[in-house]
Short mmCIF file of C-alpha atoms in Angstrom, two decimals:
data_model
loop_
_atom_site.label_atom_id
_atom_site.label_comp_id
_atom_site.label_asym_id
_atom_site.label_seq_id
_atom_site.Cartn_x
_atom_site.Cartn_y
_atom_site.Cartn_z
CA MET H 1 23.28 -13.45 7.92
CA GLY H 2 25.00 -17.00 7.44
CA ALA H 3 28.01 -15.97 8.52
CA HIS H 4 26.90 -14.12 11.73
CA ALA H 5 24.59 -17.55 12.71
CA ALA H 6 27.74 -19.94 12.80
CA GLY H 7 28.60 -18.23 15.67
CA ASN H 8 25.98 -16.90 17.41
CA ARG H 9 22.92 -19.04 18.98
CA THR H 10 20.73 -15.97 18.52
CA PHE H 11 21.31 -15.83 14.49
CA ALA H 12 21.41 -19.57 14.02
CA GLY H 13 18.21 -19.85 15.81
CA ALA H 14 16.53 -16.83 13.31
CA LEU H 15 18.44 -18.39 9.86
CA ASP H 16 16.94 -21.36 11.05
CA ARG H 17 13.48 -20.44 11.61
CA LEU H 18 14.01 -18.63 7.90
CA GLN H 19 14.45 -21.12 6.03
CA GLN H 20 11.90 -23.11 7.45
CA CYS H 21 9.47 -20.25 6.54
CA GLU H 22 11.05 -20.40 3.08
CA ARG H 23 10.39 -24.34 2.16
CA ARG H 24 7.07 -23.64 3.09
CA PHE H 25 5.63 -20.53 2.05
CA ASN H 26 5.91 -22.15 -1.66
CA SER H 27 4.43 -25.26 -1.10
CA GLU H 28 1.70 -24.83 1.71
CA THR H 29 -1.56 -22.85 2.04
CA PRO H 30 -2.04 -19.64 3.90
CA PHE H 31 -4.05 -21.43 6.69
CA ALA H 32 -1.67 -24.45 6.80
CA PHE H 33 1.83 -21.86 6.45
CA TYR H 34 0.74 -19.82 9.58
CA ALA H 35 -1.24 -22.57 11.50
CA TRP H 36 1.63 -23.87 10.81
CA LEU H 37 3.40 -20.72 12.18
CA LEU H 38 1.70 -20.12 15.04
CA GLY H 39 1.47 -23.94 16.40
CA GLY H 40 4.58 -26.17 15.43
CA ASP H 41 7.76 -23.68 14.93
CA GLY H 42 5.98 -22.03 18.92
CA GLY H 43 4.98 -18.49 16.98
CA ARG H 44 1.18 -17.87 19.64
CA ALA H 45 3.11 -18.78 22.89
CA ARG H 46 6.17 -15.94 21.85
CA MET H 47 3.57 -13.79 21.24
CA LEU H 48 1.93 -14.86 23.99
CA ARG H 49 4.23 -14.59 26.43
CA ARG H 50 4.72 -10.75 24.64
CA LEU H 51 1.62 -9.62 24.32
CA GLY H 52 -0.79 -11.26 26.86
CA HIS H 53 -3.77 -13.77 26.81
CA GLU H 54 -5.77 -10.82 24.47
CA ALA H 55 -3.77 -11.32 21.40
CA ASN H 56 -5.68 -15.07 21.13
CA ASP H 57 -8.55 -12.93 19.91
CA ALA H 58 -6.57 -11.18 17.00
CA LEU H 59 -4.50 -14.14 16.37
CA ASP H 60 -7.80 -16.46 16.39
CA GLU H 61 -8.95 -13.59 14.06
CA PHE H 62 -6.31 -13.85 11.77
CA LEU H 63 -6.33 -17.72 11.00
CA GLU H 64 -9.79 -17.47 10.13
CA LEU H 65 -9.45 -14.70 7.42
CA ALA H 66 -6.86 -16.93 6.46
CA LEU H 67 -9.22 -19.81 5.42
CA SER H 68 -12.17 -17.50 4.28
CA TYR H 69 -9.50 -16.34 1.84
CA GLU H 70 -9.09 -19.79 1.21
CA ARG H 71 -13.16 -20.18 -0.05
CA LYS H 72 -12.52 -16.99 -2.12
CA ALA H 73 -9.42 -17.42 -4.63
CA PRO H 74 -6.23 -19.41 -5.34
CA ALA H 75 -3.88 -19.88 -2.34
CA SER H 76 -0.95 -18.00 -2.39
CA LEU H 77 0.40 -16.05 0.20
CA GLN H 78 0.71 -13.26 -1.75
CA GLY H 79 -2.41 -13.27 -2.96
CA PHE H 80 -3.47 -13.10 0.70
CA MET H 81 -0.98 -10.63 2.18
CA ALA H 82 -1.98 -8.22 -0.74
CA TRP H 83 -5.84 -8.90 0.33
CA LEU H 84 -5.37 -8.61 3.81
CA ARG H 85 -3.90 -5.08 2.42
CA ALA H 86 -7.00 -3.70 0.69
CA ALA H 87 -9.46 -5.31 3.23
CA ASP H 88 -11.10 -3.25 6.00
CA ILE H 89 -10.71 -5.23 9.04
CA GLU H 90 -12.03 -4.45 12.33
CA VAL H 91 -10.70 -7.56 15.30
CA LYS H 92 -12.81 -6.45 18.00
CA ARG H 93 -12.53 -8.67 21.39
CA ASP H 94 -15.28 -10.26 22.96
CA MET H 95 -15.41 -8.34 25.95
CA GLU H 96 -18.18 -10.50 27.34
CA ILE H 97 -15.67 -13.50 28.42
CA THR H 98 -15.11 -12.46 32.27
CA ARG H 99 -12.18 -13.32 33.46
CA ASP H 100 -10.60 -12.91 36.91
CA GLU H 101 -8.67 -9.83 35.87
CA VAL H 102 -8.51 -6.02 36.53
CA ARG H 103 -9.31 -4.67 32.80
CA VAL H 104 -7.34 -0.88 32.26
CA MET H 105 -8.97 0.71 28.95
CA THR H 106 -9.53 4.11 27.48
CA VAL H 107 -13.41 5.64 26.83
CA HIS H 108 -13.25 5.12 23.42
CA GLY H 109 -11.62 1.12 23.88
CA ALA H 110 -14.47 0.97 26.26
CA LYS H 111 -17.41 1.68 24.17
CA GLY H 112 -20.34 -0.51 24.14
CA TRP H 113 -19.19 -2.83 26.98
CA LYS H 114 -20.36 -3.08 30.29
CA HIS H 115 -18.36 -4.69 33.27
CA PRO H 116 -20.55 -5.12 37.34
CA TRP H 117 -17.80 -2.51 38.88
CA CYS H 118 -16.24 -0.08 36.97
CA SER H 119 -13.23 2.93 38.38
CA GLY H 120 -12.44 5.95 36.86
CA ARG H 121 -9.74 9.05 38.30
CA HIS H 122 -10.89 12.38 36.72
CA HIS H 123 -10.29 15.90 38.20
CA LEU H 124 -12.55 18.42 39.18
CA LEU H 125 -10.80 21.62 38.23
CA ALA H 126 -11.33 24.73 37.71
CA SER H 127 -12.11 26.21 34.77
CA ASP H 128 -9.45 29.44 34.95
CA THR H 129 -6.35 26.28 35.43
CA GLN H 130 -7.22 25.73 31.74
CA ARG H 131 -4.30 27.16 29.88
CA LEU H 132 -5.72 27.38 26.34
CA LYS H 133 -3.19 29.31 24.50
CA LEU H 134 -4.16 28.67 20.58
CA ILE H 135 -7.30 30.12 20.27
CA HIS H 136 -9.42 29.83 17.24
CA LEU H 137 -11.20 33.00 16.14
CA PRO H 138 -14.02 32.98 13.41
CA GLY H 139 -12.72 33.10 9.83
CA GLY H 140 -10.12 30.12 10.18
CA VAL H 141 -7.61 32.28 12.55
CA VAL H 142 -5.78 31.27 15.02
CA VAL H 143 -3.37 32.81 17.60
CA TRP H 144 -1.50 33.02 20.04
CA ALA H 145 -3.18 34.30 22.83
CA GLY H 146 -1.57 35.91 26.23
CA ARG H 147 -2.30 36.46 29.57
CA LYS H 148 -6.36 36.18 29.68
CA ALA H 149 -6.45 39.31 31.25
CA GLU H 150 -5.54 41.04 28.69
CA ASP H 151 -7.49 39.67 25.43
CA PRO H 152 -8.99 41.82 23.54
CA ALA H 153 -12.80 40.89 23.24
CA ALA H 154 -12.92 38.84 20.38
CA VAL H 155 -10.09 36.73 21.94
CA ALA H 156 -12.20 36.54 25.02
CA ALA H 157 -15.09 34.86 23.55
CA ALA H 158 -13.13 32.58 21.32
CA ARG H 159 -11.54 31.38 24.98
CA MET H 160 -14.76 31.32 26.54
CA ALA H 161 -16.66 28.96 24.02
CA MET H 162 -13.39 27.06 23.52
CA LEU H 163 -12.77 26.03 27.17
CA ALA H 164 -17.33 25.27 26.87
CA ASP H 165 -16.28 23.02 24.46
CA THR H 166 -13.43 21.54 26.43
CA GLU H 167 -15.50 21.27 29.37
CA ASP H 168 -18.55 19.71 27.48
CA GLU H 169 -16.70 16.88 26.10
CA TYR H 170 -15.25 16.29 29.02
CA ARG H 171 -18.80 15.66 30.45
CA ARG H 172 -19.23 13.53 27.74
CA LEU H 173 -16.74 11.60 28.05
CA LEU H 174 -16.86 11.04 32.00
CA TYR H 175 -20.56 10.28 31.24
CA VAL H 176 -19.97 7.20 28.73
CA ALA H 177 -17.38 6.25 31.07
CA MET H 178 -19.42 5.84 34.23
CA THR H 179 -21.93 4.28 32.24
CA ARG H 180 -19.95 1.27 31.52
CA ALA H 181 -20.54 -0.08 34.80
CA ALA H 182 -23.54 -2.06 35.30
CA ILE H 183 -23.74 -3.00 39.04
CA GLY H 184 -21.47 0.41 40.48
CA TRP H 185 -18.44 3.26 39.51
CA TRP H 186 -15.73 3.46 42.21
CA SER H 187 -13.85 7.20 41.72
CA ALA H 188 -10.66 8.51 42.72
CA VAL H 189 -11.86 12.60 42.54
CA ALA H 190 -8.58 14.99 42.62
CA CYS H 191 -9.64 18.49 44.02
CA LEU H 192 -7.00 21.52 42.64
CA ALA H 193 -8.51 25.00 43.56
CA THR H 194 -7.13 28.16 42.41
#
């Protein structure tokens, strides 16, 4: 990398940053190292430019984990990384914080979240428009179904059961999405006729 850095500013900047990291990670605690990397080195600002302000929650939680690790074990970066890999950590964003923004989320991502107004789009599709080609028969057998009109009785029954399950799951997800709104729900509906 040093050879490339001599004639290229991007490589020179990357090499300088790596050398600074190398000097620090041997002597600093995990929290001090990452606080410098995110603060003094400008890492947080670069991440926020790239990922948006939502990344703040994860970065703050990461620094909290570094502090928590230092309270429990000898402070080394290698130990911290091993501890992180072994930990089952899930960072939840505080969705109660109100911001002047539109949030785009999946139904599953919005679980447990409430907002005054929500919007969604869904399709009112007739059952016949769904093309179920891999049909799961009793006993774990999977068949490739042809035209619905030519289904043998067992395939027709399995197709109907799968279609009912699909529609039930659709309605469940629609219900979950609609209950995210505290005041009201706006909907864009696409109706496709068969």
